[in-house]
Amino acid sequence: MQTRRETLKHSAAVASLLAATGLFPQYVQAFEKAAFDAKTINEAVKAMGGSAPVESKEVTITGPDIAENGAVVPFGASTSLPNVKRVLLLVEKNPSALVAMFNVSPDVEVNFATRSKMGQSSDVYAVAITNDGKAFFAKKEVKVTLGGCGG
Amino acid sequence: MKKIAIALGLIGLSAFAFAEKSSTDSIAEYRQMLQDGNPADLFEAKGEGLWTQKRGPKNAALEKCDLGKGPGVVKGAWVELPRYFADTGRVQDLESRLLTCMQELQGFSAEEIAKTPFGKDEQNNVTALATWVAAESKGMKFNLSQSHIEERKMYEVGKRLFFMRGGSHDFACATCHAQDDKRIRLQDLPNLTKNPGAGNGFGAWPAYRVSNGQMWGAQLRLNDCYRQQRFPYPLFGSEVTIALGVYMGVNGKGGETVAPAIKR
Amino acid sequence: MQSKFLLPLAVLAVSVLTACTSPLPSSADLDKLTKDIVARSFRAEGQAQLDRVSPDEDNLLCAQADQTGVAINEKLATAIEARNMQTIKAPADGKFLGDFKEGEKIAQSGSGKTWTDKADAANGGNCYNCHQISKEELSYGTLGPSLYNYGKIRGVANPSSPESKPIVEYTWGKIMNPRAYNACSSMPRFGHKGVLTEMQIKHVMALLLDPASPVNK
Amino acid sequence: MADPMRIRAQAAGDKATVRVLMSHEMESGQRKDGTGKIIPAWHIQDVTATLNGKTVLTAEWGPAVSKNPFLQFTIKGAKAGDKVGITWKDNKGDTRTDEATVS
């Protein structure tokens, strides 16, 4: 894990150098493509530098029990755990599980809300990754209904 | 993944808690969660900018547009529309009136804009303007005039249209919107023949549709109602759409406008 | 078409004369005005042609009743029911029930016949829009009665038995043309108006009446 | 050129809650156009938040974030009058920055 994180850090530094030259717009961000392409929760967490996640009461995911529409499903992810580096929001049954990743800094509370698309009813995960690469999660089942006249 | 699934078998317990809550309660909770952060705000901001921006062949702003309460008066205009306008000699709703202003003040062709498909070019600007104008009356109560004979005639026509059965499915507006406490699938159906349904239902548009991420004005709302009714295509700003606006708006008298709302 | 609205002068001249003082025109004149307004407000789009806003006699009578709140008289209602009853045809092969799994799909689908639907695409039944049907589907409407346990409640143990014949035939007729039983029913005339094919109606029949269907569990 | 964001930042106690709406298609890359061709993914992938010019939050988003995205977070130690800046960049290289004052 350590090696991988080092690698990531390194590539991020390279990317920002490249970005500074302005010649390589595709390197403007160190976008974690592998994590966003991952099909499963574990793969995505691993690509973000976390070990296999374990459940924790100190991680919270908020969201609706039923979503009237899968195009917009509101979620909140927070944790009271110390030394958290990243917070991930994932929808298990989406084509790619990872929805969003937040890098935590000492200047913000570890509490983020955004809205996700959901292709179908699924479990939704909030995962907190600590500075030492441990990953903790909370999950919630969300049913997606077919709304409207269906036409 | 397997590991997580096994570890999580325990969580099945929480499913019991869900079962206690009715699906209607859960949907209400979902809607509540979306209230804070309605993307309609984005369109409202755009509309506000468009109102004062010099545009069109005449390179003019819309600031002198008369929405019924005198040139440039925006606040409170929405809750009195549709109304009769002496300068055009007809009853107009917000969107058709905006077209008049865009033509007269800015030199756009109202006919061209009316023919433009929803979501394209100047139609997008009309929707944004309507969103801002409606938002300026947020919290005010509907109070449509019925003093002009044309306004009263339009109410009567609107009532007839509301109950008109047609299309392949024999649907009328009234099929879904003339009773209290009914729903289609999981969506509550406002009774548009009286309050609170008429005020809440008609008074919610322009609204942001989460299902397709689009901002819909009342014209597009009615257009899609007619599509779902399996009727032919109502022309933008046509008399049927305005008459229905008068019918619902008058029925909603005293109801508070919540536009721009957020809808499924 | 739009230019009508943009040439206000002619209308203005008329409305100046009629403003303020005039009483409302008669109900018949307003009916006529509505008809004229409909004629100039719609255009054909896709399969939704303008004939769809020329309601038949049944729809005109029922709409009038809905709008005025005065129910149509019994004689007229009987006449509407009789002429709609005439349109109902029993299945050519004598079989009323198809596959309930197909029926569920048709009940779920709300598409078909709009100007955005392809004219040759299969239409949906829109059933869940108004009715509860299977217990599993939470997203159902309440405009029509619940159809959960439809066959079971009515004691249909074997849909092809003579005892079940009346309820099977009634259900068939109700889907084909509900206005044979209730002159101003809000339910679409699925068979009569060609919304569903005979085969599709058989599948929906199975969903409601087959003892193996989830509806009757 | 993308439309402006709506940023609201409200101070309460020794922190400020920030709510942001961004105008973006967030095309998922899963949908097909009329001819059956996949519409390529087009989404915001990088979000940065600053307080008086100092970066306080960075985030990475995939195409599953909803159209016209919403983001809420809380900045510690922010007070009325402070400037909150938000920048997004999408996978086509388009970017937008807007600023709001904490109220």
mmCIF file of C-alpha atoms in Angstrom, chain A residues 53-55 137 139, chain B residues 1-12:
data_model
loop_
_atom_site.group_PDB
_atom_site.id
_atom_site.type_symbol
_atom_site.label_atom_id
_atom_site.label_comp_id
_atom_site.label_asym_id
_atom_site.label_seq_id
_atom_site.Cartn_x
_atom_site.Cartn_y
_atom_site.Cartn_z
ATOM 1 C CA PRO A 53 -12.908 -1.465 4.334
ATOM 2 C CA VAL A 54 -14.483 -2.542 7.599
ATOM 3 C CA GLU A 55 -17.751 -1.292 8.992
ATOM 4 C CA PHE A 137 -17.468 2.353 5.963
ATOM 5 C CA LYS A 139 -23.812 1.743 4.125
ATOM 6 C CA MET B 1 -16.822 -7.343 -2.371
ATOM 7 C CA LYS B 2 -17.948 -10.727 -1.111
ATOM 8 C CA LYS B 3 -16.293 -9.995 2.220
ATOM 9 C CA ILE B 4 -18.229 -6.795 2.640
ATOM 10 C CA ALA B 5 -21.460 -8.489 1.727
ATOM 11 C CA ILE B 6 -20.934 -11.100 4.429
ATOM 12 C CA ALA B 7 -19.803 -8.615 7.024
ATOM 13 C CA LEU B 8 -22.905 -6.639 6.294
ATOM 14 C CA GLY B 9 -25.433 -9.375 6.772
ATOM 15 C CA LEU B 10 -26.025 -7.820 10.183
ATOM 16 C CA ILE B 11 -27.198 -4.588 8.728
ATOM 17 C CA GLY B 12 -30.256 -6.366 7.356
#
